[in-house]
Amino acid sequence: MVDIQNDFVPGGALAVKEGGQIVPIVNRLQSHFDLVVATQDWHPANHGSFAANHPSKKPGHVIELDGLPQILWPVHCVQNTVGAAFVPALEMKQVAQVFQKGTDPRIDSYSSFFDNGHRKSTGLGDFLKARRVKDVFIAGLTTDYCVKFSALDAIQLGFKTHVIEEACRGVNLHEGDVANAIEEMRQAGVEIVKSVETLIR
Ligand SMILES: [Zn+2]
């Protein structure tokens, strides 16, 4: 479950259209899986991905951050704020572990597995491998950023990777971003699961 946090659903700082709609779907899915983990975008207030931390920059601008191109975002998912908390309706009883990301102010972390420079691991890959996980099914926010980069890394790490399209929503900062993300994942070998019904019938 990727970043199903208050700031990414309507009312939040970086709200994704229809982001909240995935919550009942994800809740329904959980009992059909042997192992459930969650990731949490968890930034310090001085994080370099926040436009507010760069004079005269606005959300959507692209800068260079510690050698990497970085899209600037509104301030979101600041550690220990309501915005960073999981959506209250999200069922957490079955969650074996939460993996936090984006904690280093100098680098962003879209993927659930590594930061954007692949400099540090979150520990999720080793956690899954230690439990002999073969297949990874991904749901959450957002299709065109954190879900996409998580799926691409999961493939790289050798997991059979599935993205449950109906249980994800995207930012679509530019028209077509979500469709392009789906296509990019497919090309990389990710199975796109259109409907939840095919998983739990
Ligand atoms: Zn973030």
PDB file of C-alpha atoms and ligand atoms in Angstrom:
ATOM      1  CA  MET A   1       0.000   0.000   0.000  1.00  0.00           C
ATOM      2  CA  VAL A   2       1.833   3.048  -1.300  1.00  0.00           C
ATOM      3  CA  ASP A   3       1.453   6.381   0.493  1.00  0.00           C
ATOM      4  CA  ILE A   4      -2.275   6.272   1.331  1.00  0.00           C
ATOM      5  CA  GLN A   5      -1.927   9.408   3.438  1.00  0.00           C
ATOM      6  CA  ASN A   6      -4.136  12.400   4.200  1.00  0.00           C
ATOM      7  CA  ASP A   7      -2.108  14.847   2.124  1.00  0.00           C
ATOM      8  CA  PHE A   8      -2.669  12.770  -1.030  1.00  0.00           C
ATOM      9  CA  VAL A   9      -6.473  12.631  -0.801  1.00  0.00           C
ATOM     10  CA  PRO A  10      -8.964  15.480  -1.308  1.00  0.00           C
ATOM     11  CA  GLY A  11      -8.533  18.050   1.465  1.00  0.00           C
ATOM     12  CA  GLY A  12      -4.804  17.327   1.672  1.00  0.00           C
ATOM     13  CA  ALA A  13      -1.850  19.474   0.601  1.00  0.00           C
ATOM     14  CA  LEU A  14      -1.096  17.430  -2.520  1.00  0.00           C
ATOM     15  CA  ALA A  15      -4.534  16.026  -3.134  1.00  0.00           C
ATOM     16  CA  VAL A  16      -4.998  13.468  -5.883  1.00  0.00           C
ATOM     17  CA  LYS A  17      -8.365  13.592  -7.593  1.00  0.00           C
ATOM     18  CA  GLU A  18     -10.448  10.604  -6.415  1.00  0.00           C
ATOM     19  CA  GLY A  19      -7.532   9.545  -4.204  1.00  0.00           C
ATOM     20  CA  GLY A  20      -9.881   8.616  -1.375  1.00  0.00           C
ATOM     21  CA  GLN A  21     -11.865   6.282  -3.611  1.00  0.00           C
ATOM     22  CA  ILE A  22      -9.180   3.634  -3.440  1.00  0.00           C
ATOM     23  CA  VAL A  23      -9.452   3.213   0.333  1.00  0.00           C
ATOM     24  CA  PRO A  24     -12.472   0.867   0.454  1.00  0.00           C
ATOM     25  CA  ILE A  25     -11.009  -1.076  -2.481  1.00  0.00           C
ATOM     26  CA  VAL A  26      -7.650  -1.486  -0.748  1.00  0.00           C
ATOM     27  CA  ASN A  27      -9.373  -2.467   2.508  1.00  0.00           C
ATOM     28  CA  ARG A  28     -11.356  -5.121   0.721  1.00  0.00           C
ATOM     29  CA  LEU A  29      -8.235  -6.509  -0.938  1.00  0.00           C
ATOM     30  CA  GLN A  30      -6.044  -6.866   2.121  1.00  0.00           C
ATOM     31  CA  SER A  31      -7.549 -10.060   3.516  1.00  0.00           C
ATOM     32  CA  HIS A  32      -6.777 -11.801   0.216  1.00  0.00           C
ATOM     33  CA  PHE A  33      -3.021 -11.411   0.697  1.00  0.00           C
ATOM     34  CA  ASP A  34      -0.542 -13.262   2.934  1.00  0.00           C
ATOM     35  CA  LEU A  35       1.539 -10.210   3.710  1.00  0.00           C
ATOM     36  CA  VAL A  36       0.606  -6.524   3.643  1.00  0.00           C
ATOM     37  CA  VAL A  37       3.075  -3.657   4.020  1.00  0.00           C
ATOM     38  CA  ALA A  38       2.590   0.087   3.755  1.00  0.00           C
ATOM     39  CA  THR A  39       4.846   2.931   2.768  1.00  0.00           C
ATOM     40  CA  GLN A  40       4.600   6.434   4.181  1.00  0.00           C
ATOM     41  CA  ASP A  41       5.995   9.609   2.632  1.00  0.00           C
ATOM     42  CA  TRP A  42       7.707  11.122   5.674  1.00  0.00           C
ATOM     43  CA  HIS A  43       9.505  14.395   5.059  1.00  0.00           C
ATOM     44  CA  PRO A  44      11.338  16.736   7.405  1.00  0.00           C
ATOM     45  CA  ALA A  45       9.989  20.325   7.124  1.00  0.00           C
ATOM     46  CA  ASN A  46      13.184  21.431   5.342  1.00  0.00           C
ATOM     47  CA  HIS A  47      12.818  18.855   2.576  1.00  0.00           C
ATOM     48  CA  GLY A  48      14.338  19.879  -0.760  1.00  0.00           C
ATOM     49  CA  SER A  49      11.290  18.742  -2.747  1.00  0.00           C
ATOM     50  CA  PHE A  50       9.142  21.522  -1.274  1.00  0.00           C
ATOM     51  CA  ALA A  51       8.844  24.604  -3.484  1.00  0.00           C
ATOM     52  CA  ALA A  52       8.500  26.689  -0.315  1.00  0.00           C
ATOM     53  CA  ASN A  53      12.098  25.823   0.600  1.00  0.00           C
ATOM     54  CA  HIS A  54      13.447  27.442  -2.587  1.00  0.00           C
ATOM     55  CA  PRO A  55      13.119  31.219  -2.954  1.00  0.00           C
ATOM     56  CA  SER A  56      11.036  32.275  -5.984  1.00  0.00           C
ATOM     57  CA  LYS A  57      10.195  28.687  -6.959  1.00  0.00           C
ATOM     58  CA  LYS A  58       6.682  27.323  -7.324  1.00  0.00           C
ATOM     59  CA  PRO A  59       5.203  23.826  -7.269  1.00  0.00           C
ATOM     60  CA  GLY A  60       5.725  22.227 -10.674  1.00  0.00           C
ATOM     61  CA  HIS A  61       9.063  23.928 -11.272  1.00  0.00           C
ATOM     62  CA  VAL A  62      12.000  21.609 -11.831  1.00  0.00           C
ATOM     63  CA  ILE A  63      15.314  22.261 -10.076  1.00  0.00           C
ATOM     64  CA  GLU A  64      18.491  20.301  -9.511  1.00  0.00           C
ATOM     65  CA  LEU A  65      18.654  18.773  -6.040  1.00  0.00           C
ATOM     66  CA  ASP A  66      21.945  17.201  -5.012  1.00  0.00           C
ATOM     67  CA  GLY A  67      22.697  16.347  -8.641  1.00  0.00           C
ATOM     68  CA  LEU A  68      19.257  15.038  -9.607  1.00  0.00           C
ATOM     69  CA  PRO A  69      16.367  16.752 -11.398  1.00  0.00           C
ATOM     70  CA  GLN A  70      13.625  17.417  -8.878  1.00  0.00           C
ATOM     71  CA  ILE A  71      10.029  18.492  -9.464  1.00  0.00           C
ATOM     72  CA  LEU A  72       8.979  20.856  -6.712  1.00  0.00           C
ATOM     73  CA  TRP A  73       5.834  20.046  -4.753  1.00  0.00           C
ATOM     74  CA  PRO A  74       3.692  21.874  -2.237  1.00  0.00           C
ATOM     75  CA  VAL A  75       4.713  21.177   1.366  1.00  0.00           C
ATOM     76  CA  HIS A  76       3.269  17.720   2.089  1.00  0.00           C
ATOM     77  CA  CYS A  77       3.614  14.736   4.417  1.00  0.00           C
ATOM     78  CA  VAL A  78       5.704  16.525   7.005  1.00  0.00           C
ATOM     79  CA  GLN A  79       6.687  14.107   9.778  1.00  0.00           C
ATOM     80  CA  ASN A  80       4.217  13.882  12.669  1.00  0.00           C
ATOM     81  CA  THR A  81       1.574  16.083  11.021  1.00  0.00           C
ATOM     82  CA  VAL A  82      -2.014  15.096  10.225  1.00  0.00           C
ATOM     83  CA  GLY A  83      -1.162  15.323   6.519  1.00  0.00           C
ATOM     84  CA  ALA A  84       1.439  12.600   6.868  1.00  0.00           C
ATOM     85  CA  ALA A  85      -0.878  10.265   8.765  1.00  0.00           C
ATOM     86  CA  PHE A  86      -2.536   7.371   6.988  1.00  0.00           C
ATOM     87  CA  VAL A  87      -6.094   8.064   5.835  1.00  0.00           C
ATOM     88  CA  PRO A  88      -8.180   7.244   8.931  1.00  0.00           C
ATOM     89  CA  ALA A  89     -10.451   4.867   7.007  1.00  0.00           C
ATOM     90  CA  LEU A  90      -7.486   2.782   5.834  1.00  0.00           C
ATOM     91  CA  GLU A  91      -7.449  -0.608   7.534  1.00  0.00           C
ATOM     92  CA  MET A  92      -4.043  -1.076   9.196  1.00  0.00           C
ATOM     93  CA  LYS A  93      -4.615  -4.219  11.325  1.00  0.00           C
ATOM     94  CA  GLN A  94      -3.055  -6.502   8.736  1.00  0.00           C
ATOM     95  CA  VAL A  95      -0.048  -4.290   8.015  1.00  0.00           C
ATOM     96  CA  ALA A  96       3.122  -6.166   9.000  1.00  0.00           C
ATOM     97  CA  GLN A  97       5.408  -3.168   8.671  1.00  0.00           C
ATOM     98  CA  VAL A  98       5.419   0.478   7.616  1.00  0.00           C
ATOM     99  CA  PHE A  99       8.351   1.708   5.517  1.00  0.00           C
ATOM    100  CA  GLN A 100       8.978   5.445   5.659  1.00  0.00           C
ATOM    101  CA  LYS A 101      10.643   7.309   2.806  1.00  0.00           C
ATOM    102  CA  GLY A 102      11.696  10.820   1.883  1.00  0.00           C
ATOM    103  CA  THR A 103      13.332  11.401   5.258  1.00  0.00           C
ATOM    104  CA  ASP A 104      16.588  12.794   3.830  1.00  0.00           C
ATOM    105  CA  PRO A 105      16.090  16.510   3.006  1.00  0.00           C
ATOM    106  CA  ARG A 106      18.603  16.324   0.133  1.00  0.00           C
ATOM    107  CA  ILE A 107      16.871  13.657  -1.925  1.00  0.00           C
ATOM    108  CA  ASP A 108      13.303  12.674  -2.785  1.00  0.00           C
ATOM    109  CA  SER A 109      12.039   9.128  -2.648  1.00  0.00           C
ATOM    110  CA  TYR A 110       9.208   8.124  -4.948  1.00  0.00           C
ATOM    111  CA  SER A 111       9.881   4.408  -4.879  1.00  0.00           C
ATOM    112  CA  SER A 112       8.988   2.259  -1.890  1.00  0.00           C
ATOM    113  CA  PHE A 113      12.363   0.533  -2.239  1.00  0.00           C
ATOM    114  CA  PHE A 114      15.020   3.228  -2.842  1.00  0.00           C
ATOM    115  CA  ASP A 115      15.460   6.994  -2.945  1.00  0.00           C
ATOM    116  CA  ASN A 116      15.424   8.631  -6.382  1.00  0.00           C
ATOM    117  CA  GLY A 117      19.209   8.293  -6.735  1.00  0.00           C
ATOM    118  CA  HIS A 118      19.160   4.630  -5.649  1.00  0.00           C
ATOM    119  CA  ARG A 119      21.597   5.710  -2.933  1.00  0.00           C
ATOM    120  CA  LYS A 120      19.802   4.213   0.055  1.00  0.00           C
ATOM    121  CA  SER A 121      17.335   1.388   0.444  1.00  0.00           C
ATOM    122  CA  THR A 122      14.228   1.612   2.624  1.00  0.00           C
ATOM    123  CA  GLY A 123      14.718  -2.007   3.649  1.00  0.00           C
ATOM    124  CA  LEU A 124      11.525  -3.143   1.921  1.00  0.00           C
ATOM    125  CA  GLY A 125      13.296  -5.289  -0.689  1.00  0.00           C
ATOM    126  CA  ASP A 126      15.239  -7.245   1.927  1.00  0.00           C
ATOM    127  CA  PHE A 127      12.138  -7.515   4.105  1.00  0.00           C
ATOM    128  CA  LEU A 128      10.169  -9.122   1.270  1.00  0.00           C
ATOM    129  CA  LYS A 129      13.027 -11.399   0.207  1.00  0.00           C
ATOM    130  CA  ALA A 130      13.546 -12.605   3.788  1.00  0.00           C
ATOM    131  CA  ARG A 131       9.907 -13.696   3.716  1.00  0.00           C
ATOM    132  CA  ARG A 132      10.361 -15.448   0.375  1.00  0.00           C
ATOM    133  CA  VAL A 133       7.901 -13.170  -1.364  1.00  0.00           C
ATOM    134  CA  LYS A 134       7.747 -13.858  -5.098  1.00  0.00           C
ATOM    135  CA  ASP A 135       4.813 -11.731  -6.230  1.00  0.00           C
ATOM    136  CA  VAL A 136       4.279  -8.094  -5.302  1.00  0.00           C
ATOM    137  CA  PHE A 137       0.885  -6.450  -5.833  1.00  0.00           C
ATOM    138  CA  ILE A 138       0.891  -2.658  -5.625  1.00  0.00           C
ATOM    139  CA  ALA A 139      -1.978  -0.328  -4.762  1.00  0.00           C
ATOM    140  CA  GLY A 140      -1.958   3.282  -3.674  1.00  0.00           C
ATOM    141  CA  LEU A 141      -0.945   6.812  -4.569  1.00  0.00           C
ATOM    142  CA  THR A 142       0.198   7.995  -6.967  1.00  0.00           C
ATOM    143  CA  THR A 143       0.094   5.996 -10.188  1.00  0.00           C
ATOM    144  CA  ASP A 144       2.469   8.310 -12.062  1.00  0.00           C
ATOM    145  CA  TYR A 145       5.048   8.750  -9.268  1.00  0.00           C
ATOM    146  CA  CYS A 146       5.326   6.538  -6.214  1.00  0.00           C
ATOM    147  CA  VAL A 147       3.391   3.575  -7.585  1.00  0.00           C
ATOM    148  CA  LYS A 148       5.280   3.684 -10.881  1.00  0.00           C
ATOM    149  CA  PHE A 149       8.738   3.953  -9.364  1.00  0.00           C
ATOM    150  CA  SER A 150       7.914   1.261  -6.801  1.00  0.00           C
ATOM    151  CA  ALA A 151       6.786  -1.082  -9.554  1.00  0.00           C
ATOM    152  CA  LEU A 152       9.865  -0.432 -11.695  1.00  0.00           C
ATOM    153  CA  ASP A 153      12.158  -1.117  -8.733  1.00  0.00           C
ATOM    154  CA  ALA A 154      10.197  -4.236  -7.769  1.00  0.00           C
ATOM    155  CA  ILE A 155      10.794  -5.601 -11.272  1.00  0.00           C
ATOM    156  CA  GLN A 156      14.499  -4.716 -11.019  1.00  0.00           C
ATOM    157  CA  LEU A 157      14.690  -6.573  -7.705  1.00  0.00           C
ATOM    158  CA  GLY A 158      13.292  -9.686  -9.360  1.00  0.00           C
ATOM    159  CA  PHE A 159       9.757  -9.689  -7.985  1.00  0.00           C
ATOM    160  CA  LYS A 160       6.877 -10.681 -10.213  1.00  0.00           C
ATOM    161  CA  THR A 161       5.142  -7.330 -10.074  1.00  0.00           C
ATOM    162  CA  HIS A 162       1.488  -6.469 -10.462  1.00  0.00           C
ATOM    163  CA  VAL A 163      -0.119  -3.038 -10.227  1.00  0.00           C
ATOM    164  CA  ILE A 164      -3.807  -2.994  -9.386  1.00  0.00           C
ATOM    165  CA  GLU A 165      -4.956  -0.126 -11.570  1.00  0.00           C
ATOM    166  CA  GLU A 166      -8.374   0.202  -9.951  1.00  0.00           C
ATOM    167  CA  ALA A 167      -6.684   0.608  -6.553  1.00  0.00           C
ATOM    168  CA  CYS A 168      -4.376   3.440  -7.654  1.00  0.00           C
ATOM    169  CA  ARG A 169      -4.878   7.080  -8.621  1.00  0.00           C
ATOM    170  CA  GLY A 170      -2.451   9.521 -10.212  1.00  0.00           C
ATOM    171  CA  VAL A 171      -1.458  13.177 -10.076  1.00  0.00           C
ATOM    172  CA  ASN A 172      -1.624  13.839 -13.846  1.00  0.00           C
ATOM    173  CA  LEU A 173       0.445  17.013 -13.461  1.00  0.00           C
ATOM    174  CA  HIS A 174       0.567  16.925 -17.259  1.00  0.00           C
ATOM    175  CA  GLU A 175      -2.299  15.446 -19.262  1.00  0.00           C
ATOM    176  CA  GLY A 176      -1.563  11.815 -20.074  1.00  0.00           C
ATOM    177  CA  ASP A 177       0.951  11.219 -17.273  1.00  0.00           C
ATOM    178  CA  VAL A 178      -1.079   8.380 -15.773  1.00  0.00           C
ATOM    179  CA  ALA A 179      -1.624   6.647 -19.113  1.00  0.00           C
ATOM    180  CA  ASN A 180       2.086   6.999 -19.904  1.00  0.00           C
ATOM    181  CA  ALA A 181       3.026   5.619 -16.488  1.00  0.00           C
ATOM    182  CA  ILE A 182       0.815   2.572 -17.028  1.00  0.00           C
ATOM    183  CA  GLU A 183       2.414   1.995 -20.423  1.00  0.00           C
ATOM    184  CA  GLU A 184       5.944   2.439 -19.051  1.00  0.00           C
ATOM    185  CA  MET A 185       5.270  -0.098 -16.302  1.00  0.00           C
ATOM    186  CA  ARG A 186       3.775  -2.547 -18.783  1.00  0.00           C
ATOM    187  CA  GLN A 187       6.809  -2.228 -21.050  1.00  0.00           C
ATOM    188  CA  ALA A 188       9.091  -2.942 -18.085  1.00  0.00           C
ATOM    189  CA  GLY A 189       7.253  -6.206 -17.447  1.00  0.00           C
ATOM    190  CA  VAL A 190       4.735  -5.151 -14.808  1.00  0.00           C
ATOM    191  CA  GLU A 191       1.366  -6.872 -15.030  1.00  0.00           C
ATOM    192  CA  ILE A 192      -1.376  -4.251 -14.935  1.00  0.00           C
ATOM    193  CA  VAL A 193      -4.384  -5.688 -13.148  1.00  0.00           C
ATOM    194  CA  LYS A 194      -7.377  -3.712 -14.409  1.00  0.00           C
ATOM    195  CA  SER A 195      -9.997  -4.841 -11.976  1.00  0.00           C
ATOM    196  CA  VAL A 196      -9.931  -6.029  -8.400  1.00  0.00           C
ATOM    197  CA  GLU A 197     -12.603  -8.636  -9.216  1.00  0.00           C
ATOM    198  CA  THR A 198     -10.094 -10.735 -11.131  1.00  0.00           C
ATOM    199  CA  LEU A 199      -8.041 -11.060  -7.920  1.00  0.00           C
ATOM    200  CA  ILE A 200     -10.671 -11.893  -5.351  1.00  0.00           C
ATOM    201  CA  ARG A 201     -13.417 -13.786  -7.126  1.00  0.00           C
TER     202      ARG A 201
HETATM  203 ZN    ZN B   1       6.865  13.539  -0.966  1.00  0.00          ZN
END
